[in-house]
Tab-separated table of C-alpha atoms and ligand atoms in Angstrom:
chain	number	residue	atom	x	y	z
A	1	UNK	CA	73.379	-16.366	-1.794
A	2	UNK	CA	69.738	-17.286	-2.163
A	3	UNK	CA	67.427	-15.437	-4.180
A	4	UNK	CA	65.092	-14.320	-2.463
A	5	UNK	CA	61.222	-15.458	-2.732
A	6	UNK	CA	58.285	-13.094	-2.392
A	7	UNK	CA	54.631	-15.181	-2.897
A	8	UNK	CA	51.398	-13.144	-3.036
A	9	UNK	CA	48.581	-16.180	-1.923
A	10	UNK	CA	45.344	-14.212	-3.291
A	11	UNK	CA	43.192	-17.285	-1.591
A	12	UNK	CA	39.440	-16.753	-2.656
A	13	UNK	CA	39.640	-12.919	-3.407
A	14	UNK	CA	38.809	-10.917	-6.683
A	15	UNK	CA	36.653	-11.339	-9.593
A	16	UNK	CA	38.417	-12.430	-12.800
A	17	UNK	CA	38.579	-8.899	-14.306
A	18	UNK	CA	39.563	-7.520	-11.166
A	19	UNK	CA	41.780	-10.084	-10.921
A	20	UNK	CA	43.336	-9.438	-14.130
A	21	UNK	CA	43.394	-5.640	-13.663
A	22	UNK	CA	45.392	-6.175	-10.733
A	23	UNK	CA	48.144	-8.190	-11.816
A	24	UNK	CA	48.757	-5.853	-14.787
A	25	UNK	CA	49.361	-3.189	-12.067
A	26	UNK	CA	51.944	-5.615	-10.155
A	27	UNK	CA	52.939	-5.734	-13.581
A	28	UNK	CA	54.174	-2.121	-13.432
A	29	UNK	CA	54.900	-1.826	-10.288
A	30	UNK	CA	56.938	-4.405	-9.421
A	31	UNK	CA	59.574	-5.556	-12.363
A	32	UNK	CA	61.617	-3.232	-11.513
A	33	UNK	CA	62.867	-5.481	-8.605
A	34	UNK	CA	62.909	-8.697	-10.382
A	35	UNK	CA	66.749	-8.587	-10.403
A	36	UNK	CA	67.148	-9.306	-6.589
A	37	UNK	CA	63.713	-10.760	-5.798
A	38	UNK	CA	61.549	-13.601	-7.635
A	39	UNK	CA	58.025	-12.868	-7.591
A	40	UNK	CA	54.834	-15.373	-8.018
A	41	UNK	CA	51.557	-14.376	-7.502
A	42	UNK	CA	48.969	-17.276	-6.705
A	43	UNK	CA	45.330	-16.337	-7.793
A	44	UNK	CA	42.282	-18.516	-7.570
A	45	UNK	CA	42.610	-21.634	-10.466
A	46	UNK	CA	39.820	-19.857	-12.692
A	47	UNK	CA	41.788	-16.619	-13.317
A	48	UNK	CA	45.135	-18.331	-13.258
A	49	UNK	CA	45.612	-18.938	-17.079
A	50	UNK	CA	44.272	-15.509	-17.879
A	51	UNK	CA	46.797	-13.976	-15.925
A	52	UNK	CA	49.878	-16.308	-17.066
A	53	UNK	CA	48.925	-14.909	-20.617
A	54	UNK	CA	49.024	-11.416	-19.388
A	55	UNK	CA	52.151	-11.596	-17.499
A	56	UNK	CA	53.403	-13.870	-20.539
A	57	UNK	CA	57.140	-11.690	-20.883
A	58	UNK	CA	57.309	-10.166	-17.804
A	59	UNK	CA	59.531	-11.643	-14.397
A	60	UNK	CA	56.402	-12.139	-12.569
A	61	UNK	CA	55.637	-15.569	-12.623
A	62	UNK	CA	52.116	-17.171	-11.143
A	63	UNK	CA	51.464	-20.346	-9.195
A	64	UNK	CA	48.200	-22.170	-8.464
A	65	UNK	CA	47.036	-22.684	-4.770
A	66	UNK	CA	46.558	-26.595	-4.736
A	67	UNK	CA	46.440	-29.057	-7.073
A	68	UNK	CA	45.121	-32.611	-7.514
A	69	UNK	CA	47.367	-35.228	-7.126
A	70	UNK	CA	46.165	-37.655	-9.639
A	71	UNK	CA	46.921	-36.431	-13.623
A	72	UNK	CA	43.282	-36.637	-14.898
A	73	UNK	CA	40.414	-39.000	-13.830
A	74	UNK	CA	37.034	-39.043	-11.819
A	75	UNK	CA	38.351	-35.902	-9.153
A	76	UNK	CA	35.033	-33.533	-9.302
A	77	UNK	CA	36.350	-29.697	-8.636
A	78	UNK	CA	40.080	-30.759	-9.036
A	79	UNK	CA	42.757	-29.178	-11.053
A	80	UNK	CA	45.567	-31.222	-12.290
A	81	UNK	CA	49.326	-30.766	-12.014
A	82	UNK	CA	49.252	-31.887	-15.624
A	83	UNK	CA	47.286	-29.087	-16.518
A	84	UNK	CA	49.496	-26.831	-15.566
A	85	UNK	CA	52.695	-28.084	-16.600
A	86	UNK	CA	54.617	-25.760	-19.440
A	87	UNK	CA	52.578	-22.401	-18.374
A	88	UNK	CA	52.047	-22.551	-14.739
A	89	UNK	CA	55.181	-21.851	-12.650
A	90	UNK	CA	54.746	-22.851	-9.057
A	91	UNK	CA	52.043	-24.797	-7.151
A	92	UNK	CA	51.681	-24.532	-3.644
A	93	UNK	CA	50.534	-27.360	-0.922
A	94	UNK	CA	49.710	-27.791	2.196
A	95	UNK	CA	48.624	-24.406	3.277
A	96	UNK	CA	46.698	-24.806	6.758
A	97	UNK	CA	43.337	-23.748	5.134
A	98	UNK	CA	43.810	-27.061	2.972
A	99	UNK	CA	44.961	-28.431	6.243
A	100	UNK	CA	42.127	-27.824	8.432
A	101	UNK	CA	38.956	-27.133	6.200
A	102	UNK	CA	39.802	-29.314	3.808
A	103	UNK	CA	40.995	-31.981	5.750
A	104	UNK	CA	44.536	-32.578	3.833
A	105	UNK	CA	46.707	-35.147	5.355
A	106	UNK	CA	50.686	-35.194	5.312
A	107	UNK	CA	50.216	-38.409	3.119
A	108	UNK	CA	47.811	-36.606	0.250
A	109	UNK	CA	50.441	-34.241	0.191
A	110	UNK	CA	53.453	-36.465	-0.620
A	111	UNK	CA	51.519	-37.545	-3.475
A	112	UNK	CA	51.008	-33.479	-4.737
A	113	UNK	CA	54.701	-33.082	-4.316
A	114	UNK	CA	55.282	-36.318	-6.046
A	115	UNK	CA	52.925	-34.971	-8.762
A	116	UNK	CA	54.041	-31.387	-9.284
A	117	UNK	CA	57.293	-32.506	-9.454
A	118	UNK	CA	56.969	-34.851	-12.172
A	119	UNK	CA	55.223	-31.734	-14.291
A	120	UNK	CA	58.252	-29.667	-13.630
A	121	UNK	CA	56.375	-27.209	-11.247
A	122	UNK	CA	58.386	-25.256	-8.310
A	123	UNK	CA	56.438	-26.330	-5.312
A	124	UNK	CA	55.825	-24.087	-2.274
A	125	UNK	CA	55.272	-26.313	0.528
A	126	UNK	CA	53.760	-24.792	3.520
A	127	UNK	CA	54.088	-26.132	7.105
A	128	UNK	CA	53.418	-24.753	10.398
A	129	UNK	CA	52.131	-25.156	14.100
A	130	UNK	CA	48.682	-23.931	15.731
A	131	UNK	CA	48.083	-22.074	18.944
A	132	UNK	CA	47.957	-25.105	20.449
A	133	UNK	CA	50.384	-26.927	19.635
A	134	UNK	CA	52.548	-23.921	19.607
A	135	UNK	CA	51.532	-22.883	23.581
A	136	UNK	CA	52.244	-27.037	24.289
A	137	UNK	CA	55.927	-26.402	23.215
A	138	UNK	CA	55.339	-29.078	20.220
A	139	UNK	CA	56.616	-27.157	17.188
A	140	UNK	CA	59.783	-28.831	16.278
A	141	UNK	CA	57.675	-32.233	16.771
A	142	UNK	CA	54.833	-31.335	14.111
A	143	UNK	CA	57.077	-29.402	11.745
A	144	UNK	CA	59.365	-32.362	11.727
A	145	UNK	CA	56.075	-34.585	10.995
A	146	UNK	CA	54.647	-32.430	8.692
A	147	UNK	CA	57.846	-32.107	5.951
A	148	UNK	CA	59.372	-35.562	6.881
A	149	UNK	CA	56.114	-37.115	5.498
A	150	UNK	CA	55.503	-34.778	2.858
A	151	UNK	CA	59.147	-35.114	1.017
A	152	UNK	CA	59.303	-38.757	1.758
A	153	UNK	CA	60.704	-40.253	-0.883
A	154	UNK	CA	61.081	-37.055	-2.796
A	155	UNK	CA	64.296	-36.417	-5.368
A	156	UNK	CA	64.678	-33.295	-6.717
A	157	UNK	CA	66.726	-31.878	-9.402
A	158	UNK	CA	67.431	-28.590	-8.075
A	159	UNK	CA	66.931	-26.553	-4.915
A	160	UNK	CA	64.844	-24.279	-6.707
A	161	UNK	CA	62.051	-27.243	-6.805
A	162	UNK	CA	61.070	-27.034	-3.836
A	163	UNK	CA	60.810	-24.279	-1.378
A	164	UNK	CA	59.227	-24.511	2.272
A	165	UNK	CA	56.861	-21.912	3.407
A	166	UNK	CA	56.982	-21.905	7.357
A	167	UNK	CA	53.619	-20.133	8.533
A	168	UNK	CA	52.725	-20.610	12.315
A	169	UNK	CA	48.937	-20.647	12.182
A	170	UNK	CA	48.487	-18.948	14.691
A	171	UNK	CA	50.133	-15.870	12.492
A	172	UNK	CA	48.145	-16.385	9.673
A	173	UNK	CA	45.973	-13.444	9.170
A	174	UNK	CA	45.663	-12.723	13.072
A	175	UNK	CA	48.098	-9.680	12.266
A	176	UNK	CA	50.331	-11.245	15.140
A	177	UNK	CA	53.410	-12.337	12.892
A	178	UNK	CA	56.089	-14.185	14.518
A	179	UNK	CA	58.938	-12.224	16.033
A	180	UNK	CA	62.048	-12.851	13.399
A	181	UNK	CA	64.041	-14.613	16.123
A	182	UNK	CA	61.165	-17.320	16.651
A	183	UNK	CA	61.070	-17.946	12.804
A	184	UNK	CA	64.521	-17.880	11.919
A	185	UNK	CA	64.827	-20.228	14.726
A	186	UNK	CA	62.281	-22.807	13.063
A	187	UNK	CA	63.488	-22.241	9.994
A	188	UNK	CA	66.795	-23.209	10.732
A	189	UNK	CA	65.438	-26.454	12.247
A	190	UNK	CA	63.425	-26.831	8.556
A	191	UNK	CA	66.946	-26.588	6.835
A	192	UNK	CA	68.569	-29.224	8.681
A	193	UNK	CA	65.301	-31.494	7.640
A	194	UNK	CA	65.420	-30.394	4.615
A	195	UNK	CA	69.611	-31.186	4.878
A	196	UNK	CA	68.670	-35.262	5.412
A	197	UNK	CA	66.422	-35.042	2.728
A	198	UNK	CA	68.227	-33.349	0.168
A	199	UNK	CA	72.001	-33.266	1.274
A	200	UNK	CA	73.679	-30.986	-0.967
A	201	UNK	CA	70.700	-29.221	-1.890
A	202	UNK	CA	69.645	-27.423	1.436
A	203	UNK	CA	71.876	-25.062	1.639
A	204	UNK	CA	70.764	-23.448	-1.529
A	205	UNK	CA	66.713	-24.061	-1.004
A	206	UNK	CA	64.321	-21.293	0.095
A	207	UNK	CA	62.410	-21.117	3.465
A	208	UNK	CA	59.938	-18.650	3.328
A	209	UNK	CA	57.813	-16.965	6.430
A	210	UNK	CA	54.425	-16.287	6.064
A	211	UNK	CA	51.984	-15.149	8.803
A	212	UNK	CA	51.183	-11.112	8.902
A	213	UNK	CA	53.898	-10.443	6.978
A	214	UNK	CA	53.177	-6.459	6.232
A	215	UNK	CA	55.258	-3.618	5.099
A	216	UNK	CA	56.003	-2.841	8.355
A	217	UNK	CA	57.891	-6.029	9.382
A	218	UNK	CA	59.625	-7.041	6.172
A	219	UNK	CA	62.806	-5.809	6.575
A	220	UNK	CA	63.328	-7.155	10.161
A	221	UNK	CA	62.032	-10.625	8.982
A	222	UNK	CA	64.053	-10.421	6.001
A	223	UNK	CA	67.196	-9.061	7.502
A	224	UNK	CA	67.047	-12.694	9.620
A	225	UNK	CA	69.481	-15.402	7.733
A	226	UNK	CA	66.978	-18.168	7.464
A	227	UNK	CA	64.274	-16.212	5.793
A	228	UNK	CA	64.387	-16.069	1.965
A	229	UNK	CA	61.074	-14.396	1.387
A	230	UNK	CA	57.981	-14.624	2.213
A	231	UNK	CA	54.322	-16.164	1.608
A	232	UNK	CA	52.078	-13.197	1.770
A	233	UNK	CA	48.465	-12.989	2.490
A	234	UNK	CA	46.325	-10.244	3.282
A	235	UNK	CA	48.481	-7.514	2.124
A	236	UNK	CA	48.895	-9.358	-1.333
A	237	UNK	CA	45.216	-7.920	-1.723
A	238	UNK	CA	46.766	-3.942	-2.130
A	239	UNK	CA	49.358	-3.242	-4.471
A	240	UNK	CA	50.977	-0.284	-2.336
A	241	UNK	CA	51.449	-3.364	0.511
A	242	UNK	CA	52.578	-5.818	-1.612
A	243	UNK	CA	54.989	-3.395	-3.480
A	244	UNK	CA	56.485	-2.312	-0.333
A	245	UNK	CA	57.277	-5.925	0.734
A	246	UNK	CA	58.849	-6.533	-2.463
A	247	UNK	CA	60.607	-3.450	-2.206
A	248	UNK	CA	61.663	-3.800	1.377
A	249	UNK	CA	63.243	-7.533	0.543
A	250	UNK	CA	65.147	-5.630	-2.259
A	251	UNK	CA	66.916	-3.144	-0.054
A	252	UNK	CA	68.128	-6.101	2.182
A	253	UNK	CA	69.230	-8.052	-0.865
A	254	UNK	CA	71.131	-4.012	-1.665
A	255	UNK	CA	72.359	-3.620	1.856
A	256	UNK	CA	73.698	-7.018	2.536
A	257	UNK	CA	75.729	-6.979	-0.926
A	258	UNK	CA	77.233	-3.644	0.014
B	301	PGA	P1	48.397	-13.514	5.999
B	301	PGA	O1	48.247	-14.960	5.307
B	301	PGA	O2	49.566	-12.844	5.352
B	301	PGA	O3	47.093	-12.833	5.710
B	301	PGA	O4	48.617	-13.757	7.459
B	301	PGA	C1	49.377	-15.713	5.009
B	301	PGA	C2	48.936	-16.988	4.356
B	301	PGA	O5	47.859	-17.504	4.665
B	301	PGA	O6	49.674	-17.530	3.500
């Protein structure tokens, strides 16, 4: 059975010592559950190694939000993979923000996943439709675009490498999350991908949903066979939220071992 994946994606929220305050909280709150559910927490790239050193012990692990996809050079504002390797423990791509304001292409992002990869980072890999494209009945055709081009050429060594974060833009902090159905649906279309990609691997590799996820829909998103955690947003901000989503995915885990 796959272990399930709960990300908190902080985006551009908190000031360091907040920051830091509130991941020692997590801290307490939520290592109780690292048994049944892995937990990373993604906070913006200048508080990141602060909190690694802080969490330094404990089964929460943290991820950066992007990444460059060159190891060092002329890259003004960029981060490295590089300089996270060996303290860092995820990195994730291709979020829609980097998408659409940023202007990332499927291309740049085969190069990140090249890069992480060779720095022995897990890489969270998001993908997903917009409104449009969602109303024109063209998800399977972007989705299959979007992670055909980004693991092109991609080996990995095991299926905890890579995991794929499915977020429907149109979810992402709308508070209009996907109904479970829908996204188990897509997701199982991402696993087959993901099966002539990495045959032998799929089976074991984590699709995450992420789009509104909230205390209140965990369970019946988790409860869904596809979905092996989730990439959480807005309620990463509050630890009672974020707890509860963490705690929800752990009584599925409970209930579906019983
Ligand atoms: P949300 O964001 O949970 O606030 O919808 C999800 C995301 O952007 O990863």
């Amino acid at each position: 059975m796959r272990k399930p994946l709960i990300a908190g994606n902080w985006k551009m929220h908190f000031s360091v010592p907040e920051g830091l305050e509130y991941a020692l909280q997590l801290r307490r709150e939520v290592e109780r559950y690292a048994d049944t559910v892995d937990v990373v927490i993604l906070p913006p790239a200048l508080m990141l190694w602060e909190i690694a050193n802080a969490l330094r012990g404990c089964p929460i692990e943290v991820g950066a939000q992007n990444a460059a996809w060159e190891d060092q050079g002329p890259f003004t504002g960029e981060i490295s993979p590089k300089m996270l390797a060996g303290w860092c423990h995820y990195l994730l791509i291709g979020h829609s923000e980097r998408r659409q304001l940023f202007n990332e292409t499927d291309e740049e992002l085969n190069r990140k996943l090249q890069a992480a990869l060779r720095h022995q980072l897990k890489v969270i890999l998001a993908v997903g439709e917009t409104l449009e494209e969602y109303e024109a009945g063209r998800t399977e055709e972007v989705i299959t675009r979007q992670l055909s081009a980004a693991v092109y050429g991609v080996q990995l060594r095991l299926p905890t490498d890579l995991s794929i974060a499915y977020e429907p833009v149109w979810a992402i902090g709308t508070g209009k999350a996907a109904t479970p159905g829908y996204a188990n649906t897509t997701m199982g279309l991402i696993r087959l991908l993901l099966g002539k990609s990495f045959a032998g691997l799929a089976s074991e590799m984590r699709i995450l949903y992420g789009g509104s996820v909230t205390p209140a829909n965990t369970r019946n998103l988790m409860e869904q066979p596809e979905i092996d955690g989730a990439l959480v947003g807005g309620a990463s901000l509050k630890s009672p939220d974020f707890t509860q989503i963490i705690q929800a995915t752990a009584e599925v885990v409970q209930s579906q071992r019983v």
